[in-house]
PDB file of C-alpha atoms in Angstrom:
ATOM      1  CA  MET T   1       2.696  19.771  -2.714  1.00  0.00           C
ATOM      2  CA  SER T   2       1.357  18.232  -6.109  1.00  0.00           C
ATOM      3  CA  ALA T   3       2.555  14.728  -6.905  1.00  0.00           C
ATOM      4  CA  ARG T   4       4.032  16.239 -10.034  1.00  0.00           C
ATOM      5  CA  GLY T   5       6.794  18.007  -8.063  1.00  0.00           C
ATOM      6  CA  ILE T   6       9.834  17.132  -6.211  1.00  0.00           C
ATOM      7  CA  ASP T   7       9.840  17.302  -2.534  1.00  0.00           C
ATOM      8  CA  PRO T   8      11.372  20.473  -1.441  1.00  0.00           C
ATOM      9  CA  GLY T   9      12.610  18.837   1.696  1.00  0.00           C
ATOM     10  CA  VAL T  10      15.200  16.624  -0.173  1.00  0.00           C
ATOM     11  CA  PRO T  11      18.429  17.150   1.609  1.00  0.00           C
ATOM     12  CA  SER T  12      21.467  18.971  -0.063  1.00  0.00           C
ATOM     13  CA  SER T  13      23.496  15.688  -0.206  1.00  0.00           C
ATOM     14  CA  VAL T  14      21.461  14.723  -3.128  1.00  0.00           C
ATOM     15  CA  PRO T  15      22.994  15.851  -6.257  1.00  0.00           C
ATOM     16  CA  GLY T  16      21.560  19.043  -7.756  1.00  0.00           C
ATOM     17  CA  ALA T  17      19.220  19.663  -4.985  1.00  0.00           C
ATOM     18  CA  ALA T  18      19.242  22.882  -2.891  1.00  0.00           C
ATOM     19  CA  ARG T  19      18.528  23.063   0.773  1.00  0.00           C
ATOM     20  CA  PRO T  20      14.997  24.574   1.179  1.00  0.00           C
ATOM     21  CA  ARG T  21      15.103  28.014   3.008  1.00  0.00           C
ATOM     22  CA  ARG T  22      11.730  27.659   4.713  1.00  0.00           C
ATOM     23  CA  PRO T  23      10.768  28.339   8.202  1.00  0.00           C
ATOM     24  CA  TRP T  24      10.080  25.219  10.417  1.00  0.00           C
ATOM     25  CA  ARG T  25       6.592  26.184  11.040  1.00  0.00           C
ATOM     26  CA  ILE T  26       5.940  25.499   7.139  1.00  0.00           C
ATOM     27  CA  VAL T  27       7.687  22.263   7.160  1.00  0.00           C
ATOM     28  CA  SER T  28       6.186  21.063  10.380  1.00  0.00           C
ATOM     29  CA  THR T  29       2.704  21.792   8.658  1.00  0.00           C
ATOM     30  CA  ARG T  30       3.719  19.637   5.629  1.00  0.00           C
ATOM     31  CA  SER T  31       4.728  16.842   7.642  1.00  0.00           C
ATOM     32  CA  ALA T  32       1.385  16.985   9.715  1.00  0.00           C
ATOM     33  CA  SER T  33      -0.313  16.690   6.608  1.00  0.00           C
ATOM     34  CA  SER T  34       1.470  13.784   5.268  1.00  0.00           C
ATOM     35  CA  ASP T  35       0.875  11.933   8.593  1.00  0.00           C
ATOM     36  CA  VAL T  36      -2.845  12.521   8.303  1.00  0.00           C
ATOM     37  CA  ILE T  37      -2.909  11.172   4.839  1.00  0.00           C
ATOM     38  CA  LEU T  38      -1.066   8.085   5.654  1.00  0.00           C
ATOM     39  CA  LEU T  39      -3.141   7.469   8.653  1.00  0.00           C
ATOM     40  CA  ALA T  40      -6.425   7.646   6.658  1.00  0.00           C
ATOM     41  CA  ALA T  41      -4.883   5.352   4.051  1.00  0.00           C
ATOM     42  CA  VAL T  42      -3.650   2.578   6.334  1.00  0.00           C
ATOM     43  CA  THR T  43      -6.875   2.566   8.483  1.00  0.00           C
ATOM     44  CA  LEU T  44      -9.028   1.908   5.454  1.00  0.00           C
ATOM     45  CA  TRP T  45      -6.473  -0.815   4.360  1.00  0.00           C
ATOM     46  CA  ALA T  46      -6.763  -2.311   7.880  1.00  0.00           C
ATOM     47  CA  LEU T  47     -10.223  -2.985   7.605  1.00  0.00           C
ATOM     48  CA  ASN T  48      -9.847  -4.268   3.917  1.00  0.00           C
ATOM     49  CA  TYR T  49      -8.303  -7.437   5.469  1.00  0.00           C
ATOM     50  CA  SER T  50     -11.539  -8.245   7.108  1.00  0.00           C
ATOM     51  CA  VAL T  51     -13.799  -6.938   4.229  1.00  0.00           C
ATOM     52  CA  VAL T  52     -11.800  -9.052   1.500  1.00  0.00           C
ATOM     53  CA  LYS T  53     -11.883 -12.101   3.734  1.00  0.00           C
ATOM     54  CA  TYR T  54     -15.712 -11.667   3.856  1.00  0.00           C
ATOM     55  CA  GLY T  55     -15.842 -10.835   0.158  1.00  0.00           C
ATOM     56  CA  ILE T  56     -13.918 -14.109  -1.116  1.00  0.00           C
ATOM     57  CA  SER T  57     -16.583 -16.047   0.843  1.00  0.00           C
ATOM     58  CA  GLN T  58     -19.335 -14.928  -1.638  1.00  0.00           C
ATOM     59  CA  PHE T  59     -17.097 -14.069  -4.894  1.00  0.00           C
ATOM     60  CA  GLN T  60     -14.526 -16.322  -6.679  1.00  0.00           C
ATOM     61  CA  PRO T  61     -10.954 -15.503  -5.340  1.00  0.00           C
ATOM     62  CA  LEU T  62      -9.760 -14.058  -8.704  1.00  0.00           C
ATOM     63  CA  ALA T  63     -13.168 -12.573  -9.769  1.00  0.00           C
ATOM     64  CA  LEU T  64     -13.001 -10.347  -7.057  1.00  0.00           C
ATOM     65  CA  PRO T  65      -9.850  -8.350  -7.843  1.00  0.00           C
ATOM     66  CA  VAL T  66     -10.767  -8.186 -11.523  1.00  0.00           C
ATOM     67  CA  LEU T  67     -14.100  -6.479 -10.485  1.00  0.00           C
ATOM     68  CA  ARG T  68     -12.179  -4.322  -7.866  1.00  0.00           C
ATOM     69  CA  PHE T  69      -9.480  -3.044  -9.973  1.00  0.00           C
ATOM     70  CA  GLY T  70     -11.038  -3.021 -13.349  1.00  0.00           C
ATOM     71  CA  THR T  71     -14.128  -0.913 -12.103  1.00  0.00           C
ATOM     72  CA  ALA T  72     -11.686   1.204 -10.056  1.00  0.00           C
ATOM     73  CA  GLY T  73      -9.427   1.804 -13.105  1.00  0.00           C
ATOM     74  CA  LEU T  74     -12.074   2.785 -15.450  1.00  0.00           C
ATOM     75  CA  ILE T  75     -13.411   5.437 -12.701  1.00  0.00           C
ATOM     76  CA  LEU T  76      -9.918   6.564 -12.472  1.00  0.00           C
ATOM     77  CA  LEU T  77      -9.788   7.006 -16.306  1.00  0.00           C
ATOM     78  CA  VAL T  78     -12.952   9.162 -16.169  1.00  0.00           C
ATOM     79  CA  ILE T  79     -11.549  11.153 -13.380  1.00  0.00           C
ATOM     80  CA  LEU T  80      -8.141  11.594 -15.223  1.00  0.00           C
ATOM     81  CA  ARG T  81      -9.857  12.901 -18.304  1.00  0.00           C
ATOM     82  CA  ILE T  82     -12.001  15.310 -16.467  1.00  0.00           C
ATOM     83  CA  ARG T  83      -8.924  16.630 -14.099  1.00  0.00           C
ATOM     84  CA  GLU T  84      -6.315  16.628 -16.813  1.00  0.00           C
ATOM     85  CA  GLY T  85      -7.803  16.366 -20.254  1.00  0.00           C
ATOM     86  CA  SER T  86      -5.646  13.526 -21.690  1.00  0.00           C
ATOM     87  CA  PHE T  87      -4.491  10.130 -20.870  1.00  0.00           C
ATOM     88  CA  LYS T  88      -0.957  10.462 -22.384  1.00  0.00           C
ATOM     89  CA  VAL T  89       2.388   9.258 -20.867  1.00  0.00           C
ATOM     90  CA  ARG T  90       5.844   9.183 -22.446  1.00  0.00           C
ATOM     91  CA  ARG T  91       6.594   5.894 -24.498  1.00  0.00           C
ATOM     92  CA  GLU T  92       9.613   5.315 -22.546  1.00  0.00           C
ATOM     93  CA  ASP T  93       7.609   5.272 -19.038  1.00  0.00           C
ATOM     94  CA  LEU T  94       5.152   2.544 -20.467  1.00  0.00           C
ATOM     95  CA  PRO T  95       7.443  -0.507 -19.659  1.00  0.00           C
ATOM     96  CA  ARG T  96       8.129   0.738 -16.135  1.00  0.00           C
ATOM     97  CA  LEU T  97       4.229   1.291 -15.697  1.00  0.00           C
ATOM     98  CA  ALA T  98       3.590  -2.190 -17.171  1.00  0.00           C
ATOM     99  CA  VAL T  99       5.953  -3.734 -14.687  1.00  0.00           C
ATOM    100  CA  ALA T 100       4.567  -1.741 -12.002  1.00  0.00           C
ATOM    101  CA  GLY T 101       0.852  -3.058 -12.833  1.00  0.00           C
ATOM    102  CA  PHE T 102       2.159  -6.802 -12.784  1.00  0.00           C
ATOM    103  CA  PHE T 103       3.651  -6.444  -9.396  1.00  0.00           C
ATOM    104  CA  GLY T 104       1.360  -3.981  -7.689  1.00  0.00           C
ATOM    105  CA  ILE T 105      -2.096  -5.556  -9.169  1.00  0.00           C
ATOM    106  CA  THR T 106      -1.563  -8.788 -10.890  1.00  0.00           C
ATOM    107  CA  LEU T 107       0.883 -10.404  -8.488  1.00  0.00           C
ATOM    108  CA  SER T 108      -0.065  -8.935  -5.571  1.00  0.00           C
ATOM    109  CA  GLN T 109      -3.753  -9.545  -5.650  1.00  0.00           C
ATOM    110  CA  VAL T 110      -3.201 -13.245  -6.708  1.00  0.00           C
ATOM    111  CA  SER T 111      -1.088 -13.474  -3.605  1.00  0.00           C
ATOM    112  CA  PHE T 112      -3.461 -11.448  -1.401  1.00  0.00           C
ATOM    113  CA  VAL T 113      -6.889 -13.258  -2.253  1.00  0.00           C
ATOM    114  CA  TYR T 114      -5.447 -16.701  -1.855  1.00  0.00           C
ATOM    115  CA  ALA T 115      -3.375 -15.951   1.230  1.00  0.00           C
ATOM    116  CA  LEU T 116      -6.802 -14.719   2.672  1.00  0.00           C
ATOM    117  CA  THR T 117      -8.251 -18.030   1.586  1.00  0.00           C
ATOM    118  CA  TYR T 118      -5.641 -20.170   3.246  1.00  0.00           C
ATOM    119  CA  THR T 119      -5.097 -17.943   6.541  1.00  0.00           C
ATOM    120  CA  THR T 120      -6.841 -15.655   8.717  1.00  0.00           C
ATOM    121  CA  ALA T 121      -7.376 -12.018   8.235  1.00  0.00           C
ATOM    122  CA  SER T 122      -4.970 -11.322  11.284  1.00  0.00           C
ATOM    123  CA  ASP T 123      -2.258 -13.254   9.924  1.00  0.00           C
ATOM    124  CA  ASN T 124      -2.101 -11.325   6.647  1.00  0.00           C
ATOM    125  CA  ALA T 125      -2.328  -8.231   8.636  1.00  0.00           C
ATOM    126  CA  LEU T 126       0.518  -9.299  10.728  1.00  0.00           C
ATOM    127  CA  LEU T 127       2.622 -10.406   8.052  1.00  0.00           C
ATOM    128  CA  GLY T 128       1.798  -7.078   6.052  1.00  0.00           C
ATOM    129  CA  ALA T 129       3.864  -5.370   8.862  1.00  0.00           C
ATOM    130  CA  THR T 130       7.110  -6.820   7.291  1.00  0.00           C
ATOM    131  CA  ALA T 131       6.643  -4.188   4.548  1.00  0.00           C
ATOM    132  CA  PRO T 132       8.858  -1.470   5.907  1.00  0.00           C
ATOM    133  CA  ILE T 133      11.957  -3.917   6.189  1.00  0.00           C
ATOM    134  CA  VAL T 134      11.400  -5.036   2.607  1.00  0.00           C
ATOM    135  CA  THR T 135      10.810  -1.807   1.228  1.00  0.00           C
ATOM    136  CA  VAL T 136      13.677  -0.141   2.967  1.00  0.00           C
ATOM    137  CA  VAL T 137      15.928  -3.099   1.951  1.00  0.00           C
ATOM    138  CA  ILE T 138      14.737  -2.700  -1.827  1.00  0.00           C
ATOM    139  CA  ALA T 139      14.977   0.931  -1.880  1.00  0.00           C
ATOM    140  CA  THR T 140      18.669   0.920  -0.541  1.00  0.00           C
ATOM    141  CA  LEU T 141      19.833  -1.571  -2.948  1.00  0.00           C
ATOM    142  CA  VAL T 142      18.587   0.263  -6.058  1.00  0.00           C
ATOM    143  CA  GLY T 143      19.884   3.491  -4.629  1.00  0.00           C
ATOM    144  CA  LEU T 144      16.408   5.304  -4.490  1.00  0.00           C
ATOM    145  CA  GLU T 145      16.666   6.243  -0.947  1.00  0.00           C
ATOM    146  CA  ARG T 146      19.405   6.772   1.682  1.00  0.00           C
ATOM    147  CA  SER T 147      18.002   5.933   5.330  1.00  0.00           C
ATOM    148  CA  GLY T 148      20.001   7.187   8.282  1.00  0.00           C
ATOM    149  CA  ARG T 149      20.530   5.539  11.505  1.00  0.00           C
ATOM    150  CA  LEU T 150      17.475   6.802  13.572  1.00  0.00           C
ATOM    151  CA  HIS T 151      15.041   5.557  10.626  1.00  0.00           C
ATOM    152  CA  TRP T 152      16.679   2.075  10.847  1.00  0.00           C
ATOM    153  CA  ILE T 153      16.382   2.011  14.658  1.00  0.00           C
ATOM    154  CA  ALA T 154      12.633   2.970  14.284  1.00  0.00           C
ATOM    155  CA  VAL T 155      12.159   0.096  11.882  1.00  0.00           C
ATOM    156  CA  LEU T 156      13.605  -2.317  14.164  1.00  0.00           C
ATOM    157  CA  ILE T 157      11.671  -1.033  17.189  1.00  0.00           C
ATOM    158  CA  GLY T 158       8.462  -1.474  15.277  1.00  0.00           C
ATOM    159  CA  LEU T 159       9.530  -4.779  14.157  1.00  0.00           C
ATOM    160  CA  ALA T 160      10.073  -5.474  17.840  1.00  0.00           C
ATOM    161  CA  GLY T 161       6.578  -4.466  18.534  1.00  0.00           C
ATOM    162  CA  VAL T 162       5.201  -6.964  15.581  1.00  0.00           C
ATOM    163  CA  VAL T 163       6.955  -9.681  17.252  1.00  0.00           C
ATOM    164  CA  LEU T 164       4.943  -9.083  20.382  1.00  0.00           C
ATOM    165  CA  ILE T 165       1.833  -8.921  18.466  1.00  0.00           C
ATOM    166  CA  VAL T 166       2.508 -12.307  16.686  1.00  0.00           C
ATOM    167  CA  ALA T 167       3.985 -14.251  19.748  1.00  0.00           C
ATOM    168  CA  GLY T 168       1.221 -12.864  21.951  1.00  0.00           C
ATOM    169  CA  GLY T 169      -1.437 -14.316  19.818  1.00  0.00           C
ATOM    170  CA  PRO T 170      -3.531 -16.873  21.332  1.00  0.00           C
ATOM    171  CA  ALA T 171      -1.684 -20.107  20.572  1.00  0.00           C
ATOM    172  CA  ALA T 172       0.645 -18.216  18.474  1.00  0.00           C
ATOM    173  CA  THR T 173      -1.911 -18.305  15.543  1.00  0.00           C
ATOM    174  CA  LEU T 174       0.408 -17.077  12.859  1.00  0.00           C
ATOM    175  CA  PHE T 175       2.391 -20.018  13.143  1.00  0.00           C
ATOM    176  CA  LYS T 176      -0.397 -22.559  13.070  1.00  0.00           C
ATOM    177  CA  SER T 177      -0.964 -21.138   9.273  1.00  0.00           C
ATOM    178  CA  GLY T 178      -0.185 -23.314   6.189  1.00  0.00           C
ATOM    179  CA  LEU T 179       3.308 -22.513   4.753  1.00  0.00           C
ATOM    180  CA  LEU T 180       1.735 -21.785   1.490  1.00  0.00           C
ATOM    181  CA  GLY T 181      -0.553 -19.231   2.931  1.00  0.00           C
ATOM    182  CA  ASP T 182       2.082 -17.447   4.985  1.00  0.00           C
ATOM    183  CA  ALA T 183       4.383 -17.492   1.674  1.00  0.00           C
ATOM    184  CA  LEU T 184       1.398 -15.929  -0.232  1.00  0.00           C
ATOM    185  CA  ALA T 185       1.115 -13.348   2.263  1.00  0.00           C
ATOM    186  CA  PHE T 186       4.753 -12.409   2.027  1.00  0.00           C
ATOM    187  CA  GLY T 187       4.764 -12.601  -1.668  1.00  0.00           C
ATOM    188  CA  ASN T 188       2.060 -10.003  -1.490  1.00  0.00           C
ATOM    189  CA  VAL T 189       4.354  -7.760   0.552  1.00  0.00           C
ATOM    190  CA  LEU T 190       7.185  -8.236  -1.652  1.00  0.00           C
ATOM    191  CA  ALA T 191       5.120  -7.461  -4.905  1.00  0.00           C
ATOM    192  CA  SER T 192       3.644  -4.417  -3.416  1.00  0.00           C
ATOM    193  CA  SER T 193       6.846  -3.143  -1.969  1.00  0.00           C
ATOM    194  CA  ILE T 194       8.536  -3.381  -5.584  1.00  0.00           C
ATOM    195  CA  SER T 195       5.521  -1.715  -7.073  1.00  0.00           C
ATOM    196  CA  ALA T 196       5.741   1.261  -4.670  1.00  0.00           C
ATOM    197  CA  ILE T 197       9.570   1.642  -5.497  1.00  0.00           C
ATOM    198  CA  LEU T 198       8.936   1.500  -9.435  1.00  0.00           C
ATOM    199  CA  VAL T 199       6.256   4.254  -9.284  1.00  0.00           C
ATOM    200  CA  VAL T 200       8.271   6.970  -6.990  1.00  0.00           C
ATOM    201  CA  PRO T 201      10.554   8.169 -10.060  1.00  0.00           C
ATOM    202  CA  LEU T 202       7.235   8.667 -12.115  1.00  0.00           C
ATOM    203  CA  LEU T 203       5.762  10.964  -9.360  1.00  0.00           C
ATOM    204  CA  VAL T 204       8.207  13.628 -10.631  1.00  0.00           C
ATOM    205  CA  ARG T 205       6.386  13.831 -14.074  1.00  0.00           C
ATOM    206  CA  TYR T 206       2.969  12.507 -13.608  1.00  0.00           C
ATOM    207  CA  SER T 207      -0.040  12.934 -11.059  1.00  0.00           C
ATOM    208  CA  VAL T 208      -0.982  10.034  -8.800  1.00  0.00           C
ATOM    209  CA  TYR T 209      -4.164   9.833 -10.937  1.00  0.00           C
ATOM    210  CA  ARG T 210      -2.211   9.070 -14.086  1.00  0.00           C
ATOM    211  CA  ILE T 211      -0.135   6.604 -12.641  1.00  0.00           C
ATOM    212  CA  LEU T 212      -2.781   4.682 -10.580  1.00  0.00           C
ATOM    213  CA  THR T 213      -5.111   4.567 -13.872  1.00  0.00           C
ATOM    214  CA  TYR T 214      -2.416   2.755 -16.009  1.00  0.00           C
ATOM    215  CA  GLU T 215      -1.030   0.551 -13.014  1.00  0.00           C
ATOM    216  CA  MET T 216      -4.494  -0.461 -12.248  1.00  0.00           C
ATOM    217  CA  LEU T 217      -5.799  -0.994 -16.177  1.00  0.00           C
ATOM    218  CA  ILE T 218      -2.526  -2.782 -17.369  1.00  0.00           C
ATOM    219  CA  GLY T 219      -2.558  -5.004 -13.940  1.00  0.00           C
ATOM    220  CA  THR T 220      -6.177  -6.092 -14.376  1.00  0.00           C
ATOM    221  CA  ALA T 221      -5.531  -6.644 -18.052  1.00  0.00           C
ATOM    222  CA  ILE T 222      -2.535  -8.972 -17.158  1.00  0.00           C
ATOM    223  CA  LEU T 223      -4.707 -10.821 -14.504  1.00  0.00           C
ATOM    224  CA  LEU T 224      -7.866 -11.172 -16.700  1.00  0.00           C
ATOM    225  CA  PRO T 225      -6.696 -14.295 -18.579  1.00  0.00           C
ATOM    226  CA  LEU T 226      -6.076 -15.874 -15.451  1.00  0.00           C
ATOM    227  CA  ALA T 227      -9.066 -14.911 -13.827  1.00  0.00           C
ATOM    228  CA  LEU T 228     -11.551 -16.049 -16.606  1.00  0.00           C
ATOM    229  CA  PRO T 229     -12.247 -19.299 -15.252  1.00  0.00           C
ATOM    230  CA  SER T 230     -13.315 -17.861 -11.641  1.00  0.00           C
ATOM    231  CA  ILE T 231     -15.232 -15.165 -13.600  1.00  0.00           C
ATOM    232  CA  VAL T 232     -17.285 -17.951 -15.531  1.00  0.00           C
ATOM    233  CA  ALA T 233     -17.640 -19.875 -12.383  1.00  0.00           C
ATOM    234  CA  GLN T 234     -19.140 -17.108 -10.442  1.00  0.00           C
ATOM    235  CA  ASP T 235     -22.722 -17.188  -9.355  1.00  0.00           C
ATOM    236  CA  PHE T 236     -23.598 -13.453  -8.908  1.00  0.00           C
ATOM    237  CA  ALA T 237     -27.052 -14.406  -8.128  1.00  0.00           C
ATOM    238  CA  ARG T 238     -26.027 -15.759  -4.527  1.00  0.00           C
ATOM    239  CA  VAL T 239     -23.935 -12.839  -3.480  1.00  0.00           C
ATOM    240  CA  THR T 240     -25.886 -10.964  -0.775  1.00  0.00           C
ATOM    241  CA  LEU T 241     -26.150  -7.150  -0.120  1.00  0.00           C
ATOM    242  CA  GLY T 242     -23.228  -7.470   2.357  1.00  0.00           C
ATOM    243  CA  GLY T 243     -21.264  -9.134  -0.490  1.00  0.00           C
ATOM    244  CA  TRP T 244     -21.954  -6.390  -2.969  1.00  0.00           C
ATOM    245  CA  ALA T 245     -21.097  -3.763  -0.166  1.00  0.00           C
ATOM    246  CA  ALA T 246     -17.877  -5.558   0.348  1.00  0.00           C
ATOM    247  CA  LEU T 247     -17.027  -5.180  -3.247  1.00  0.00           C
ATOM    248  CA  GLY T 248     -18.091  -1.762  -3.233  1.00  0.00           C
ATOM    249  CA  TYR T 249     -15.685  -0.805  -0.200  1.00  0.00           C
ATOM    250  CA  THR T 250     -12.889  -2.612  -2.125  1.00  0.00           C
ATOM    251  CA  ILE T 251     -13.598  -0.440  -5.396  1.00  0.00           C
ATOM    252  CA  LEU T 252     -14.047   2.913  -3.864  1.00  0.00           C
ATOM    253  CA  LEU T 253     -12.331   3.386  -0.762  1.00  0.00           C
ATOM    254  CA  THR T 254      -9.349   0.648  -1.103  1.00  0.00           C
ATOM    255  CA  GLY T 255      -9.146   0.613  -4.893  1.00  0.00           C
ATOM    256  CA  LEU T 256      -9.287   4.471  -5.140  1.00  0.00           C
ATOM    257  CA  VAL T 257      -9.040   6.513  -2.096  1.00  0.00           C
ATOM    258  CA  THR T 258      -6.287   4.631  -0.273  1.00  0.00           C
ATOM    259  CA  ASN T 259      -4.135   4.420  -3.341  1.00  0.00           C
ATOM    260  CA  LEU T 260      -4.521   8.074  -4.246  1.00  0.00           C
ATOM    261  CA  LEU T 261      -3.627   8.843  -0.552  1.00  0.00           C
ATOM    262  CA  TYR T 262      -0.671   6.542  -0.017  1.00  0.00           C
ATOM    263  CA  TYR T 263       1.048   7.503  -3.333  1.00  0.00           C
ATOM    264  CA  THR T 264       0.639  11.299  -2.723  1.00  0.00           C
ATOM    265  CA  ALA T 265       2.183  10.865   0.674  1.00  0.00           C
ATOM    266  CA  VAL T 266       5.064   8.681  -1.018  1.00  0.00           C
ATOM    267  CA  GLY T 267       5.775  11.589  -3.494  1.00  0.00           C
ATOM    268  CA  ARG T 268       6.404  13.816  -0.238  1.00  0.00           C
ATOM    269  CA  ILE T 269       8.432  11.707   2.187  1.00  0.00           C
ATOM    270  CA  GLY T 270       9.640   8.996   0.260  1.00  0.00           C
ATOM    271  CA  ALA T 271       8.688   5.139   0.102  1.00  0.00           C
ATOM    272  CA  SER T 272      10.426   3.585   2.986  1.00  0.00           C
ATOM    273  CA  ARG T 273       9.185   6.251   5.274  1.00  0.00           C
ATOM    274  CA  ALA T 274       5.635   5.870   4.279  1.00  0.00           C
ATOM    275  CA  ALA T 275       6.082   1.918   4.497  1.00  0.00           C
ATOM    276  CA  VAL T 276       6.616   2.367   8.131  1.00  0.00           C
ATOM    277  CA  TYR T 277       3.013   3.300   8.584  1.00  0.00           C
ATOM    278  CA  GLN T 278       2.104  -0.444   7.702  1.00  0.00           C
ATOM    279  CA  TYR T 279       3.129  -1.391  11.163  1.00  0.00           C
ATOM    280  CA  VAL T 280      -0.079   0.741  12.373  1.00  0.00           C
ATOM    281  CA  GLN T 281      -2.051  -0.985   9.503  1.00  0.00           C
ATOM    282  CA  ALA T 282      -0.980  -4.291  11.019  1.00  0.00           C
ATOM    283  CA  PHE T 283      -2.310  -3.387  14.570  1.00  0.00           C
ATOM    284  CA  LEU T 284      -5.473  -1.960  13.101  1.00  0.00           C
ATOM    285  CA  GLY T 285      -5.920  -4.959  10.884  1.00  0.00           C
ATOM    286  CA  VAL T 286      -5.846  -7.208  13.858  1.00  0.00           C
ATOM    287  CA  LEU T 287      -8.224  -5.081  15.766  1.00  0.00           C
ATOM    288  CA  PHE T 288     -10.658  -4.922  13.008  1.00  0.00           C
ATOM    289  CA  ALA T 289     -10.533  -8.814  12.695  1.00  0.00           C
ATOM    290  CA  VAL T 290     -11.348  -9.204  16.103  1.00  0.00           C
ATOM    291  CA  LEU T 291     -14.261  -6.919  16.198  1.00  0.00           C
ATOM    292  CA  LEU T 292     -15.791  -8.216  12.995  1.00  0.00           C
ATOM    293  CA  LEU T 293     -14.606 -11.642  12.574  1.00  0.00           C
ATOM    294  CA  GLY T 294     -14.407 -12.752  16.081  1.00  0.00           C
ATOM    295  CA  GLU T 295     -10.706 -13.376  16.298  1.00  0.00           C
ATOM    296  CA  ASP T 296      -8.890 -13.007  19.578  1.00  0.00           C
ATOM    297  CA  VAL T 297      -6.299 -10.458  20.690  1.00  0.00           C
ATOM    298  CA  THR T 298      -4.325 -10.633  23.979  1.00  0.00           C
ATOM    299  CA  PRO T 299      -2.935  -7.802  26.224  1.00  0.00           C
ATOM    300  CA  VAL T 300       0.669  -8.708  24.861  1.00  0.00           C
ATOM    301  CA  GLN T 301      -0.565  -7.882  21.358  1.00  0.00           C
ATOM    302  CA  LEU T 302      -1.874  -4.469  22.707  1.00  0.00           C
ATOM    303  CA  ILE T 303       1.589  -3.771  24.232  1.00  0.00           C
ATOM    304  CA  GLY T 304       3.194  -4.499  20.837  1.00  0.00           C
ATOM    305  CA  GLY T 305       0.590  -2.182  19.048  1.00  0.00           C
ATOM    306  CA  ALA T 306       1.588   0.790  21.201  1.00  0.00           C
ATOM    307  CA  ILE T 307       5.370  -0.070  20.505  1.00  0.00           C
ATOM    308  CA  VAL T 308       4.136   0.115  16.736  1.00  0.00           C
ATOM    309  CA  VAL T 309       2.974   3.708  16.996  1.00  0.00           C
ATOM    310  CA  ALA T 310       5.889   4.817  18.940  1.00  0.00           C
ATOM    311  CA  SER T 311       8.316   3.536  16.178  1.00  0.00           C
ATOM    312  CA  VAL T 312       6.232   5.585  13.584  1.00  0.00           C
ATOM    313  CA  VAL T 313       6.436   8.816  15.775  1.00  0.00           C
ATOM    314  CA  LEU T 314      10.307   8.103  15.951  1.00  0.00           C
ATOM    315  CA  SER T 315      10.693   7.361  12.253  1.00  0.00           C
ATOM    316  CA  ARG T 316       8.897  10.627  11.294  1.00  0.00           C
ATOM    317  CA  SER T 317      11.382  12.616  13.578  1.00  0.00           C
ATOM    318  CA  SER T 318      14.321  11.168  11.372  1.00  0.00           C
ATOM    319  CA  ARG T 319      12.789  13.174   8.429  1.00  0.00           C
ATOM    320  CA  GLY T 320      15.118  16.191   9.057  1.00  0.00           C
ATOM    321  CA  LEU T 321      18.189  13.981   9.122  1.00  0.00           C
ATOM    322  CA  THR T 322      17.856  12.028   5.927  1.00  0.00           C
ATOM    323  CA  GLY T 323      15.610  12.115   2.790  1.00  0.00           C
ATOM    324  CA  SER T 324      14.785  10.446  -0.531  1.00  0.00           C
ATOM    325  CA  ARG T 325      15.566  11.166  -3.960  1.00  0.00           C
ATOM    326  CA  ALA T 326      13.380  11.544  -6.726  1.00  0.00           C
ATOM    327  CA  ARG T 327      14.638  10.522 -10.016  1.00  0.00           C
TER     328      ARG T 327
END
């Protein structure tokens, strides 16, 4: 489905929506496509914790997101022009795009890079698994989505898996982190969840490319004054080939590809169900940190990861029971 359209799987209980008369085979194919999209996105994002942790060892913390999203936004601007021929959006949608850019880029990235400065990549990945709970609560409060009992059960099961991952860590690493780092990591989750909720109604009118172009460029423009001291202090001559490779990864893969994949899936299945895949992202983020940064993982954490995957499967099975509303 194009990001411009309303998901035909919206249940008839939503005002104005008709129950789709499509065979199960077609619905099943669409669901599988969304699963693949989300799994690809969260795998790339999971690796991003370790990549950015390495990147901020060579770049000033706020210089990295400005370079990352400023460059990605400009690339998207060119792609948007080629694909759609214009940059226009409705004037009444600009405030929503600006707020989404502030939360999704400015506030989220300030929290993210400084959380990684004060905590480990594993800590950030594990705290990132709270995103489904945060997103469901926000989406429910604003009336954007209606989640059924099976979906809530899946969220709670996934949370239990995350608890095992956290509690099973060597010496409960998460709880040895500074309170400031933990608060910043959760702040990143909160800001990202608010941004995702904000852009869902816009997916009815605009492509993912158009929304992300505005969100990245506006968010980077707001961040730029805060980042100027970091940019001035940055010694680009000391950045190694690995550092530039890390920046390239954050620009192309987690600045462009993952966002396009994720928001395409959000337009199909709703923000809260897409957010459940954050559990898988947390599990993979820990594994990548183990492999690349030498952090430890225990059998209890692996069991927690298996429970996380099971929660995603259960959540996807609730798709036929409840749905989201595009407004």
